[in-house]
């Protein structure tokens, strides 16, 4: 039998997990900011093609932010599972 | 279609304070959301970097090599090793970064859209405009080699515009890339011209025709003073016109020959609004410029429409094309200089202005009848000269690509100016148009249409009609048409109120359209 084997990459993996947790923790902020935008855009006295485009675009961005949030939760679940 | 225009608006009726605050709050909120998404993108990108770093170290980790299939979890526990799924995590982080950046970019476009529609400015634009405003325009600074070179290349590009091929494209690209500086350069250039004339007159000492020999010195002083004013371009034009007007009269004669023309078909259709008027201006002008199909009318032909309004009164629309450059045309190049003069008599005495007024008189326009005038390039300067100096009841003018910022347009006249960023001609006045309730300026920016339609939608650009693959000079009326279309689509109350005002002047039933052709003779 040789020397006892020890892990040399644990610190790097922990740092990566920390970075993922940090990124995840900011996910909600973007979605909240988009909700605020939508509320203001709805309240604004603005008609016409551009106003419609603005509201449609915000709805689309909210859906996109939702996808980002869902993917963030999958990432979180995966690396937590790995870390156990 | 390969080119598109996005417009932004300044002037026109101002927003109420609550509305302005509401739109500013929306812009701030969109900018804030964009910053948050950009921060998220950065954090996911950093996480990916850490994962890659972990993956590299994991490859060299002795514990990783000791873990054999089947003894996975025990081995991991024994070595305290963390077996991250690097590849999947890295891929997900990439997707997160890309999507967050895409959302942020879209939010930036939306905040620009609100600003463009309501004449509001973003912080970044404030910084850019203050940079532009810091360009030195005094003659000494303008004589710096770099600015002199820039001015020369712009002026050169006008001359080389007739040349075909690569040289023409290079000139147009130069005009496009120097667009933010056109007005400043023209202001500096005019100051140089004025300074040169003033120095010559001071050195000459005595002006021919002056009674006591001091008139020349006073004149030189005036010119030195003029160098420092906003009207320096028009003062310089006035000085040049005093020379060029008589030279041009000798060349082409000073007698105006005005003839009513009857084209085979109706070239100009009834107009309800500004968009319709621009379309009819194109229909009239492009044949004369040689860029459209032949409509049976020759160069230097204007159209005058008489409308019967619901209350029985009469309204008029005068449609005026721009410079055609023909040897016997009242719409030649020298007339531009006279129309740009700071002197009212010189402006209104320009052949093109005289021709339009004579045509109006012969068409039956009375001095108290409400009149709207739409003009392209020189036609727009004629419109501004009429609104400033004529005895007609001009109520609304629409100028497309015309340098009219310094024309003393009478109070009560509404002015809708459409200018392209890189057309140069509209910047020849050396200063931005005044922004007021009655003066609305729509500025269009030309860009290539993105290949993917989806990336274009949030920016809400309008395609340039009949656009071709290569870059064209944006002084062409189709660019102004696209700019107005885009401005209208922005849903700006300033644009719709100008449109309404224009419609009120010409609103009603079209009774007659007459066409008038001018020629200069001896």
Coordinates of C-alpha atoms in Angstrom, one line a residue:
Chain A
X1 CA 0.0 0.0 0.0
X2 CA 1.2 3.5 -0.8
X3 CA 0.6 7.0 0.7
X4 CA -3.0 7.8 1.7
X5 CA -4.8 9.5 -1.1
X6 CA -6.2 13.0 -0.5
X7 CA -8.4 15.2 -2.7
X8 CA -6.5 18.2 -4.2
X9 CA -9.5 19.8 -6.0
X10 CA -11.9 20.2 -3.2
X11 CA -11.1 23.9 -2.7
X12 CA -11.7 24.6 -6.4
X13 CA -15.0 22.7 -6.4
X14 CA -16.1 24.6 -3.2
X15 CA -15.3 27.9 -4.9
X16 CA -17.3 26.9 -8.0
X17 CA -20.3 25.9 -5.8
X18 CA -20.0 29.3 -4.0
X19 CA -20.0 31.1 -7.3
X20 CA -23.1 29.2 -8.5
X21 CA -24.9 30.0 -5.2
X22 CA -24.0 33.7 -5.6
X23 CA -25.3 33.7 -9.2
X24 CA -28.5 31.9 -8.1
X25 CA -29.1 34.3 -5.2
X26 CA -29.4 37.2 -7.7
X27 CA -31.9 35.5 -10.0
X28 CA -34.9 36.8 -8.2
X29 CA -33.7 40.5 -8.4
X30 CA -34.0 40.5 -12.2
X31 CA -37.5 39.1 -12.2
X32 CA -38.6 41.6 -9.6
X33 CA -37.1 44.5 -11.6
X34 CA -39.0 43.3 -14.7
X35 CA -42.3 43.2 -12.8
X36 CA -41.7 46.8 -11.8
X37 CA -41.1 47.7 -15.4
X38 CA -44.3 46.1 -16.5
X39 CA -46.3 47.9 -13.8
X40 CA -45.0 51.2 -15.0
X41 CA -45.4 50.4 -18.7
X42 CA -49.1 49.5 -18.0
X43 CA -49.8 52.6 -16.1
X44 CA -48.2 55.0 -18.7
X45 CA -50.5 57.0 -20.9
X46 CA -49.0 55.8 -24.1
X47 CA -50.9 54.5 -27.1
X48 CA -49.8 53.2 -30.5
X49 CA -47.5 50.7 -32.0
X50 CA -44.5 51.4 -29.8
X51 CA -46.5 51.2 -26.6
X52 CA -48.0 47.8 -27.6
X53 CA -44.5 46.6 -28.6
X54 CA -43.2 47.7 -25.2
X55 CA -45.8 45.7 -23.3
X56 CA -45.5 42.7 -25.5
X57 CA -41.7 42.8 -25.2
X58 CA -41.9 43.0 -21.4
X59 CA -44.2 40.0 -21.2
X60 CA -41.8 38.1 -23.4
X61 CA -38.8 39.2 -21.2
X62 CA -40.7 38.0 -18.1
X63 CA -41.1 34.6 -19.7
X64 CA -37.4 34.6 -20.6
X65 CA -36.5 35.6 -17.0
X66 CA -38.7 32.7 -15.8
X67 CA -36.7 30.3 -17.9
X68 CA -33.5 31.7 -16.5
X69 CA -35.0 31.2 -13.0
X70 CA -36.0 27.6 -13.7
X71 CA -32.6 26.8 -15.1
X72 CA -31.0 28.4 -12.0
X73 CA -33.0 26.1 -9.8
X74 CA -32.0 23.0 -11.8
X75 CA -28.3 24.1 -11.5
X76 CA -28.8 24.6 -7.7
X77 CA -30.4 21.2 -7.3
X78 CA -27.7 19.5 -9.3
X79 CA -24.7 20.9 -7.6
X80 CA -26.2 20.4 -4.1
X81 CA -26.8 16.8 -5.0
X82 CA -23.2 16.5 -6.2
X83 CA -21.9 18.1 -3.0
X84 CA -23.7 15.7 -0.7
Chain B
X1 CA -35.1 45.9 -48.3
X2 CA -31.8 46.2 -46.6
X3 CA -31.8 49.5 -44.8
X4 CA -34.0 50.8 -42.0
X5 CA -34.5 54.1 -40.1
X6 CA -35.0 54.7 -36.4
X7 CA -36.3 58.1 -35.4
X8 CA -36.1 60.2 -32.3
X9 CA -38.1 63.3 -31.5
X10 CA -37.3 66.7 -30.1
X11 CA -39.6 69.6 -29.6
X12 CA -43.4 69.7 -30.2
X13 CA -45.9 70.1 -27.4
X14 CA -44.3 69.1 -24.1
X15 CA -45.5 66.3 -21.9
X16 CA -47.3 67.2 -18.7
X17 CA -45.1 67.0 -15.6
X18 CA -46.9 63.8 -14.3
X19 CA -46.5 62.1 -17.8
X20 CA -42.9 63.2 -18.1
X21 CA -42.2 61.8 -14.6
X22 CA -44.0 58.6 -15.5
X23 CA -41.9 58.0 -18.6
X24 CA -38.7 59.0 -16.8
X25 CA -39.6 56.5 -14.1
X26 CA -40.2 53.8 -16.8
X27 CA -36.8 54.6 -18.4
X28 CA -35.1 54.4 -15.0
X29 CA -36.8 51.1 -14.2
X30 CA -35.8 49.6 -17.5
X31 CA -32.3 50.7 -17.0
X32 CA -32.2 49.3 -13.5
X33 CA -33.6 46.0 -14.7
X34 CA -31.0 45.9 -17.5
X35 CA -28.2 46.5 -14.9
X36 CA -29.5 43.7 -12.8
X37 CA -29.6 41.3 -15.7
X38 CA -26.1 42.4 -16.8
X39 CA -24.9 41.7 -13.2
X40 CA -26.6 38.3 -13.3
X41 CA -24.9 37.6 -16.7
X42 CA -21.5 38.5 -15.1
X43 CA -22.1 36.2 -12.1
X44 CA -23.1 33.2 -14.2
X45 CA -20.0 33.8 -16.4
X46 CA -17.8 34.0 -13.3
X47 CA -19.4 30.7 -12.0
X48 CA -18.6 29.1 -15.3
X49 CA -15.0 30.2 -15.0
X50 CA -14.8 28.6 -11.5
X51 CA -16.4 25.4 -12.8
X52 CA -13.8 25.2 -15.6
X53 CA -11.0 25.8 -13.1
X54 CA -12.5 23.1 -10.8
X55 CA -12.7 20.8 -13.8
X56 CA -9.0 21.3 -14.6
X57 CA -8.0 20.6 -11.1
X58 CA -10.3 17.7 -10.8
X59 CA -8.5 16.0 -13.7
X60 CA -5.2 16.1 -11.8
X61 CA -6.8 15.2 -8.5
X62 CA -5.4 11.8 -7.2
X63 CA -8.6 11.1 -5.4
X64 CA -10.5 11.3 -8.7
X65 CA -8.2 8.7 -10.2
X66 CA -8.7 6.4 -7.2
X67 CA -12.4 6.3 -7.5
X68 CA -13.4 3.3 -9.5
X69 CA -16.8 2.6 -10.9
X70 CA -18.9 0.8 -8.3
X71 CA -17.2 2.3 -5.3
X72 CA -18.1 5.8 -6.2
X73 CA -19.9 7.2 -3.1
X74 CA -17.7 5.5 -0.6
X75 CA -14.6 6.7 -2.2
X76 CA -15.8 10.2 -2.5
X77 CA -16.6 10.2 1.2
X78 CA -13.2 8.7 2.0
X79 CA -11.3 11.3 0.0
X80 CA -13.7 14.2 0.8
X81 CA -13.8 14.7 -3.0
X82 CA -16.7 16.7 -4.7
X83 CA -17.5 15.2 -8.1
X84 CA -19.2 18.1 -9.8
X85 CA -20.9 17.5 -13.2
X86 CA -18.6 20.1 -14.7
X87 CA -19.7 19.7 -18.3
X88 CA -23.5 20.1 -17.6
X89 CA -22.9 22.9 -15.1
X90 CA -20.6 24.8 -17.5
X91 CA -23.2 24.4 -20.3
X92 CA -26.0 25.7 -18.2
X93 CA -23.9 28.6 -17.0
X94 CA -23.2 29.5 -20.6
X95 CA -26.9 29.5 -21.4
X96 CA -27.7 31.6 -18.3
X97 CA -25.0 34.2 -19.3
X98 CA -26.3 34.4 -22.9
X99 CA -30.0 34.7 -21.9
X100 CA -29.3 37.3 -19.2
X101 CA -27.3 39.4 -21.7
X102 CA -30.1 39.1 -24.3
X103 CA -32.7 40.3 -21.8
X104 CA -30.4 43.2 -20.7
X105 CA -29.9 44.2 -24.4
X106 CA -33.6 44.1 -25.0
X107 CA -34.3 46.2 -22.0
X108 CA -31.8 48.8 -23.2
X109 CA -33.5 48.9 -26.5
X110 CA -36.9 49.4 -24.8
X111 CA -35.6 52.3 -22.7
X112 CA -34.2 53.9 -25.8
X113 CA -37.6 53.4 -27.4
X114 CA -39.4 55.3 -24.6
X115 CA -36.8 58.1 -24.8
X116 CA -37.1 58.3 -28.6
X117 CA -40.8 58.4 -28.5
X118 CA -41.1 61.2 -25.9
X119 CA -38.1 63.3 -26.6
X120 CA -36.5 62.3 -23.3
X121 CA -32.8 61.7 -23.0
X122 CA -30.8 58.9 -21.5
X123 CA -27.8 59.5 -19.3
X124 CA -25.6 58.0 -22.0
X125 CA -27.0 60.3 -24.7
X126 CA -26.4 63.3 -22.4
X127 CA -22.7 62.3 -22.2
X128 CA -22.5 61.8 -25.9
X129 CA -24.2 65.1 -26.7
X130 CA -22.0 67.1 -24.3
X131 CA -19.0 65.5 -25.9
X132 CA -20.3 66.7 -29.3
X133 CA -21.0 70.1 -27.9
X134 CA -17.4 70.3 -26.7
X135 CA -16.0 70.2 -30.2
X136 CA -14.3 73.6 -30.6
X137 CA -16.0 75.7 -33.2
X138 CA -14.0 78.9 -32.9
X139 CA -12.0 79.6 -36.0
X140 CA -8.6 79.1 -34.4
X141 CA -9.5 75.7 -33.0
X142 CA -11.3 74.7 -36.1
X143 CA -8.2 75.5 -38.1
X144 CA -6.5 72.6 -36.2
X145 CA -5.3 70.1 -38.8
X146 CA -7.6 67.3 -37.7
X147 CA -10.8 69.3 -37.9
X148 CA -9.7 70.9 -41.1
X149 CA -9.1 67.5 -42.6
X150 CA -12.5 66.3 -41.4
X151 CA -14.2 69.4 -42.8
X152 CA -12.4 69.0 -46.1
X153 CA -13.3 65.3 -46.4
X154 CA -16.9 66.1 -45.9
X155 CA -16.9 68.9 -48.4
X156 CA -15.0 66.6 -50.8
X157 CA -17.6 64.0 -50.3
X158 CA -20.2 66.3 -51.7
X159 CA -18.2 66.9 -54.8
X160 CA -17.4 63.2 -55.2
X161 CA -20.9 62.1 -54.7
X162 CA -21.5 62.0 -58.5
X163 CA -18.6 59.6 -58.9
X164 CA -19.6 55.9 -58.9
X165 CA -18.2 52.8 -57.2
X166 CA -15.9 52.5 -54.3
X167 CA -15.1 56.3 -54.0
X168 CA -18.8 57.1 -53.7
X169 CA -19.3 54.4 -51.0
X170 CA -16.2 55.6 -49.1
X171 CA -17.6 59.2 -49.2
X172 CA -21.0 58.1 -47.9
X173 CA -19.4 56.0 -45.1
X174 CA -17.3 59.1 -44.2
X175 CA -20.5 61.2 -44.0
X176 CA -22.1 58.5 -41.9
X177 CA -19.3 58.2 -39.4
X178 CA -18.8 61.9 -39.0
X179 CA -22.5 62.6 -38.6
X180 CA -22.3 63.9 -35.0
X181 CA -19.9 66.6 -35.9
X182 CA -21.5 68.0 -39.1
X183 CA -23.1 70.9 -37.4
X184 CA -20.1 71.8 -35.3
X185 CA -17.9 71.7 -38.4
X186 CA -20.2 73.8 -40.4
X187 CA -20.3 76.4 -37.6
X188 CA -16.5 76.5 -37.4
X189 CA -16.2 76.6 -41.2
X190 CA -18.6 79.6 -41.4
X191 CA -16.7 81.3 -38.6
X192 CA -13.5 80.9 -40.7
X193 CA -15.2 82.3 -43.8
X194 CA -16.5 85.3 -41.8
X195 CA -13.1 85.8 -40.2
X196 CA -11.5 85.8 -43.6
X197 CA -13.9 88.3 -45.0
X198 CA -13.6 90.6 -41.9
X199 CA -9.8 90.5 -42.0
X200 CA -9.8 91.3 -45.8
X201 CA -12.1 94.3 -45.2
X202 CA -10.1 95.6 -42.2
X203 CA -6.9 95.4 -44.3
X204 CA -8.7 97.1 -47.2
X205 CA -9.6 100.0 -44.9
X206 CA -12.1 101.6 -47.3
X207 CA -15.2 100.0 -48.7
X208 CA -16.2 101.1 -52.2
X209 CA -19.4 103.0 -51.9
X210 CA -19.0 104.0 -48.2
X211 CA -19.3 107.7 -47.6
X212 CA -16.7 108.3 -45.0
X213 CA -14.4 105.4 -45.2
X214 CA -15.5 104.0 -41.7
X215 CA -18.3 101.8 -43.1
X216 CA -15.8 99.1 -44.0
X217 CA -14.3 99.0 -40.5
X218 CA -17.8 98.8 -38.9
X219 CA -18.7 96.1 -41.3
X220 CA -15.6 94.1 -40.3
X221 CA -16.5 94.6 -36.6
X222 CA -20.0 93.2 -37.3
X223 CA -18.5 90.2 -39.0
X224 CA -16.1 89.5 -36.1
X225 CA -19.2 89.8 -33.8
X226 CA -21.1 87.5 -36.2
X227 CA -18.5 84.8 -35.9
X228 CA -19.5 84.4 -32.3
X229 CA -23.2 84.0 -32.8
X230 CA -25.4 81.0 -33.5
X231 CA -26.3 82.6 -36.9
X232 CA -22.7 82.6 -38.2
X233 CA -23.6 80.2 -41.0
X234 CA -26.4 82.5 -42.2
X235 CA -24.3 85.7 -41.8
X236 CA -21.5 84.0 -43.8
X237 CA -24.1 82.9 -46.4
X238 CA -25.4 86.5 -46.6
X239 CA -21.8 87.7 -47.3
X240 CA -21.3 85.1 -49.9
X241 CA -24.7 85.8 -51.5
X242 CA -23.8 89.4 -52.0
X243 CA -21.1 88.1 -54.4
X244 CA -22.8 85.0 -55.9
X245 CA -26.3 86.5 -56.5
X246 CA -25.0 89.0 -59.1
X247 CA -22.6 86.5 -60.6
X248 CA -25.5 84.1 -61.0
X249 CA -27.8 86.7 -62.4
X250 CA -25.2 87.4 -65.1
X251 CA -24.9 83.7 -65.8
X252 CA -28.5 82.6 -66.0
X253 CA -30.4 85.9 -66.2
X254 CA -32.7 87.4 -63.6
X255 CA -36.0 87.2 -65.4
X256 CA -38.3 84.5 -64.0
X257 CA -40.4 82.7 -66.6
X258 CA -43.3 80.9 -64.8
X259 CA -45.6 78.5 -66.8
X260 CA -48.6 76.5 -65.7
X261 CA -48.1 72.8 -66.7
X262 CA -50.7 70.1 -67.3
X263 CA -49.2 66.7 -66.9
X264 CA -50.9 63.7 -68.7
X265 CA -52.0 62.2 -65.3
X266 CA -52.5 63.5 -61.8
X267 CA -49.0 63.5 -60.3
X268 CA -50.0 64.7 -56.9
X269 CA -52.9 63.0 -55.1
X270 CA -55.1 64.4 -52.3
X271 CA -53.4 64.7 -48.9
X272 CA -54.8 64.2 -45.5
X273 CA -51.8 64.3 -43.3
X274 CA -48.0 64.8 -43.2
X275 CA -47.2 61.2 -44.2
X276 CA -49.5 61.7 -47.3
X277 CA -47.8 65.0 -48.1
X278 CA -44.3 63.4 -48.0
X279 CA -45.5 60.7 -50.3
X280 CA -46.8 63.3 -52.8
X281 CA -43.6 65.4 -52.5
X282 CA -41.7 62.2 -53.5
X283 CA -44.1 61.6 -56.4
X284 CA -43.5 65.2 -57.6
X285 CA -39.8 65.5 -56.9
X286 CA -38.2 62.2 -57.9
X287 CA -39.0 62.5 -61.5
X288 CA -37.4 65.9 -61.5
X289 CA -34.3 64.6 -59.7
X290 CA -34.0 61.7 -62.2
X291 CA -34.4 59.1 -59.5
X292 CA -38.1 58.2 -60.1
X293 CA -40.3 57.3 -63.0
X294 CA -41.1 60.1 -65.5
X295 CA -44.3 61.9 -64.4
X296 CA -44.4 64.2 -67.4
X297 CA -43.2 67.2 -65.4
X298 CA -39.8 68.8 -65.9
X299 CA -37.4 70.2 -63.3
X300 CA -38.2 73.2 -61.1
X301 CA -41.9 72.4 -61.1
X302 CA -43.9 72.9 -57.9
X303 CA -47.5 71.8 -57.1
X304 CA -50.2 73.9 -55.4
X305 CA -53.4 72.2 -54.1
X306 CA -56.6 74.1 -53.1
X307 CA -58.8 72.4 -50.5
X308 CA -62.3 73.4 -49.5
X309 CA -62.7 72.9 -45.8
X310 CA -65.9 71.9 -44.0
X311 CA -66.6 75.5 -42.9
X312 CA -66.4 76.7 -46.6
X313 CA -63.1 78.3 -46.2
X314 CA -60.1 77.5 -48.4
X315 CA -56.8 75.9 -47.4
X316 CA -53.7 75.5 -49.6
X317 CA -50.9 73.0 -49.8
X318 CA -47.7 74.1 -51.7
X319 CA -45.3 71.2 -52.6
X320 CA -41.8 72.3 -53.4
X321 CA -39.0 70.0 -54.5
X322 CA -35.3 70.7 -53.9
X323 CA -32.2 71.7 -55.9
X324 CA -32.0 70.3 -59.4
X325 CA -28.9 72.1 -60.5
X326 CA -30.0 72.8 -64.1
X327 CA -28.4 75.8 -65.7
X328 CA -31.7 77.8 -66.2
X329 CA -33.4 76.5 -63.0
X330 CA -34.5 78.8 -60.2
X331 CA -33.7 75.9 -58.0
X332 CA -30.0 75.9 -58.7
X333 CA -27.1 75.7 -56.3
X334 CA -26.4 79.5 -55.9
X335 CA -30.0 80.1 -54.7
X336 CA -29.3 77.9 -51.7
X337 CA -26.8 80.5 -50.5
X338 CA -29.2 83.3 -50.9
X339 CA -32.0 81.4 -49.1
X340 CA -29.6 80.8 -46.2
X341 CA -28.7 84.5 -45.8
X342 CA -29.4 86.2 -42.5
X343 CA -30.8 89.1 -44.5
X344 CA -34.6 88.8 -45.1
X345 CA -34.5 90.7 -48.5
X346 CA -31.8 88.3 -49.8
X347 CA -33.8 85.3 -48.7
X348 CA -37.1 86.3 -50.1
X349 CA -35.4 87.6 -53.3
X350 CA -33.9 84.2 -54.1
X351 CA -35.1 83.0 -57.5
X352 CA -36.7 79.8 -56.0
X353 CA -38.6 81.8 -53.3
X354 CA -39.7 84.4 -55.9
X355 CA -40.9 81.5 -58.2
X356 CA -43.0 79.9 -55.4
X357 CA -44.6 83.2 -54.4
X358 CA -45.4 84.1 -58.0
X359 CA -47.0 80.6 -58.5
X360 CA -49.0 81.0 -55.3
X361 CA -50.2 84.4 -56.5
X362 CA -51.2 83.1 -59.9
X363 CA -52.8 80.0 -58.4
X364 CA -55.1 82.3 -56.4
X365 CA -53.7 82.1 -52.9
X366 CA -54.9 85.1 -51.0
X367 CA -52.7 86.7 -48.3
X368 CA -55.1 85.6 -45.5
X369 CA -55.8 82.1 -46.8
X370 CA -54.2 79.5 -44.5
X371 CA -51.3 77.7 -46.3
X372 CA -49.2 74.7 -45.5
X373 CA -45.9 74.3 -47.4
X374 CA -43.8 71.1 -47.6
X375 CA -40.4 71.1 -49.2
X376 CA -37.4 68.9 -49.7
X377 CA -33.9 70.3 -49.2
X378 CA -34.0 73.8 -51.0
X379 CA -37.8 73.4 -51.1
X380 CA -37.8 73.3 -47.3
X381 CA -35.5 76.4 -47.0
X382 CA -38.0 78.2 -49.4
X383 CA -40.8 77.1 -47.0
X384 CA -38.9 78.5 -44.0
X385 CA -38.1 81.8 -45.9
X386 CA -41.8 82.1 -46.8
X387 CA -42.8 81.5 -43.2
X388 CA -40.3 84.1 -42.0
X389 CA -40.5 86.8 -44.6
X390 CA -43.5 86.6 -47.0
X391 CA -46.9 88.2 -46.6
X392 CA -48.7 84.9 -46.9
X393 CA -50.6 83.3 -44.1
X394 CA -48.2 80.3 -43.7
X395 CA -49.6 78.2 -40.9
X396 CA -47.5 75.0 -41.1
X397 CA -44.3 74.1 -42.9
X398 CA -42.8 70.6 -43.3
X399 CA -39.1 70.5 -44.1
X400 CA -37.3 67.4 -45.2
X401 CA -33.5 67.6 -45.1
X402 CA -33.4 71.4 -44.9
X403 CA -31.0 73.5 -42.9
X404 CA -33.5 76.0 -41.4
X405 CA -32.5 76.2 -37.7
X406 CA -31.7 79.9 -37.8
X407 CA -34.6 81.1 -40.0
X408 CA -36.7 83.6 -38.1
X409 CA -39.9 81.7 -38.6
X410 CA -42.9 83.8 -37.5
X411 CA -44.6 83.1 -34.2
X412 CA -47.7 80.9 -34.8
X413 CA -46.2 79.0 -37.7
X414 CA -45.8 75.3 -36.9
X415 CA -42.6 73.7 -38.2
X416 CA -42.1 70.0 -38.6
X417 CA -38.5 69.3 -39.6
X418 CA -37.4 65.8 -40.7
X419 CA -33.6 65.4 -40.8
X420 CA -31.3 62.5 -41.2
X421 CA -28.2 62.2 -39.0
X422 CA -25.8 61.7 -41.8
X423 CA -27.2 63.6 -44.7
X424 CA -25.0 66.7 -44.1
X425 CA -27.3 69.1 -45.9
X426 CA -29.7 69.5 -42.9
X427 CA -26.6 70.2 -40.8
X428 CA -25.5 73.1 -42.9
X429 CA -27.1 75.5 -40.5
X430 CA -24.4 74.7 -38.0
X431 CA -26.8 74.3 -35.1
X432 CA -29.7 72.1 -33.9
X433 CA -33.2 73.3 -34.6
X434 CA -35.0 75.1 -31.8
X435 CA -37.2 72.8 -29.7
X436 CA -40.5 74.4 -28.9
X437 CA -44.2 73.5 -29.0
X438 CA -44.5 74.7 -32.6
X439 CA -41.2 73.3 -33.8
X440 CA -40.9 69.6 -33.9
X441 CA -37.7 67.9 -35.2
X442 CA -37.6 64.3 -36.2
X443 CA -34.1 62.9 -36.6
X444 CA -33.7 59.7 -38.4
X445 CA -30.7 57.3 -38.1
X446 CA -30.0 54.8 -40.9
X447 CA -28.8 51.3 -40.2
X448 CA -28.7 48.0 -41.9
X449 CA -31.6 45.8 -41.3
X450 CA -30.5 42.8 -39.1
X451 CA -30.7 39.5 -40.9
X452 CA -32.9 38.0 -38.2
X453 CA -36.2 39.7 -38.1
X454 CA -36.7 39.0 -34.3
X455 CA -33.7 41.1 -33.3
X456 CA -35.2 44.0 -35.1
X457 CA -38.6 44.1 -33.4
X458 CA -37.8 45.7 -30.1
X459 CA -35.9 48.5 -31.8
X460 CA -39.0 49.3 -33.9
X461 CA -37.2 50.5 -37.0
X462 CA -39.0 51.3 -40.3
X463 CA -37.7 49.9 -43.5
X464 CA -36.5 52.4 -46.2
X465 CA -38.8 52.0 -49.2
X466 CA -37.0 50.9 -52.4
X467 CA -33.8 50.5 -50.6
X468 CA -30.8 48.9 -52.3
X469 CA -28.0 46.8 -51.1
X470 CA -25.3 49.4 -51.0
X471 CA -25.4 52.6 -48.8
X472 CA -27.1 55.5 -50.4
X473 CA -27.1 59.2 -49.6
X474 CA -29.7 59.6 -46.9
X475 CA -30.6 63.0 -48.3
X476 CA -32.9 61.1 -50.6
X477 CA -36.6 61.7 -49.7
X478 CA -37.3 58.0 -49.2
X479 CA -35.2 58.2 -46.0
X480 CA -37.2 61.1 -44.7
X481 CA -40.3 59.2 -45.5
X482 CA -39.1 56.2 -43.5
X483 CA -38.1 58.6 -40.6
X484 CA -41.5 60.1 -40.4
X485 CA -43.2 56.7 -40.6
X486 CA -41.1 55.6 -37.7
X487 CA -41.8 58.7 -35.7
X488 CA -45.5 58.2 -36.2
X489 CA -45.3 54.6 -35.0
X490 CA -43.6 55.7 -31.8
X491 CA -46.9 57.0 -30.6
X492 CA -45.5 60.4 -29.6
X493 CA -48.1 63.0 -28.7
X494 CA -45.8 65.7 -30.2
X495 CA -45.9 64.0 -33.6
X496 CA -49.6 63.4 -33.5
X497 CA -50.4 67.0 -32.5
X498 CA -48.2 68.3 -35.4
X499 CA -50.0 65.9 -37.7
X500 CA -53.4 67.1 -36.5
X501 CA -52.4 70.7 -37.0
X502 CA -51.2 70.1 -40.5
X503 CA -54.4 68.2 -41.3
X504 CA -56.5 71.2 -40.0
X505 CA -54.7 73.5 -42.5
X506 CA -55.2 71.4 -45.6
X507 CA -58.2 69.4 -44.3
X508 CA -61.2 69.2 -46.6
X509 CA -62.0 68.3 -50.2
X510 CA -59.3 68.7 -52.8
X511 CA -60.7 71.1 -55.5
X512 CA -57.7 71.7 -57.7
X513 CA -54.0 70.9 -58.2
X514 CA -51.9 73.1 -60.4
X515 CA -48.3 72.6 -61.5
X516 CA -46.0 75.5 -62.1
X517 CA -42.6 75.3 -63.8
X518 CA -40.0 78.0 -63.5
X519 CA -37.1 79.0 -65.8
X520 CA -34.5 81.8 -65.5
X521 CA -34.0 83.8 -68.6
X522 CA -32.4 87.1 -69.6

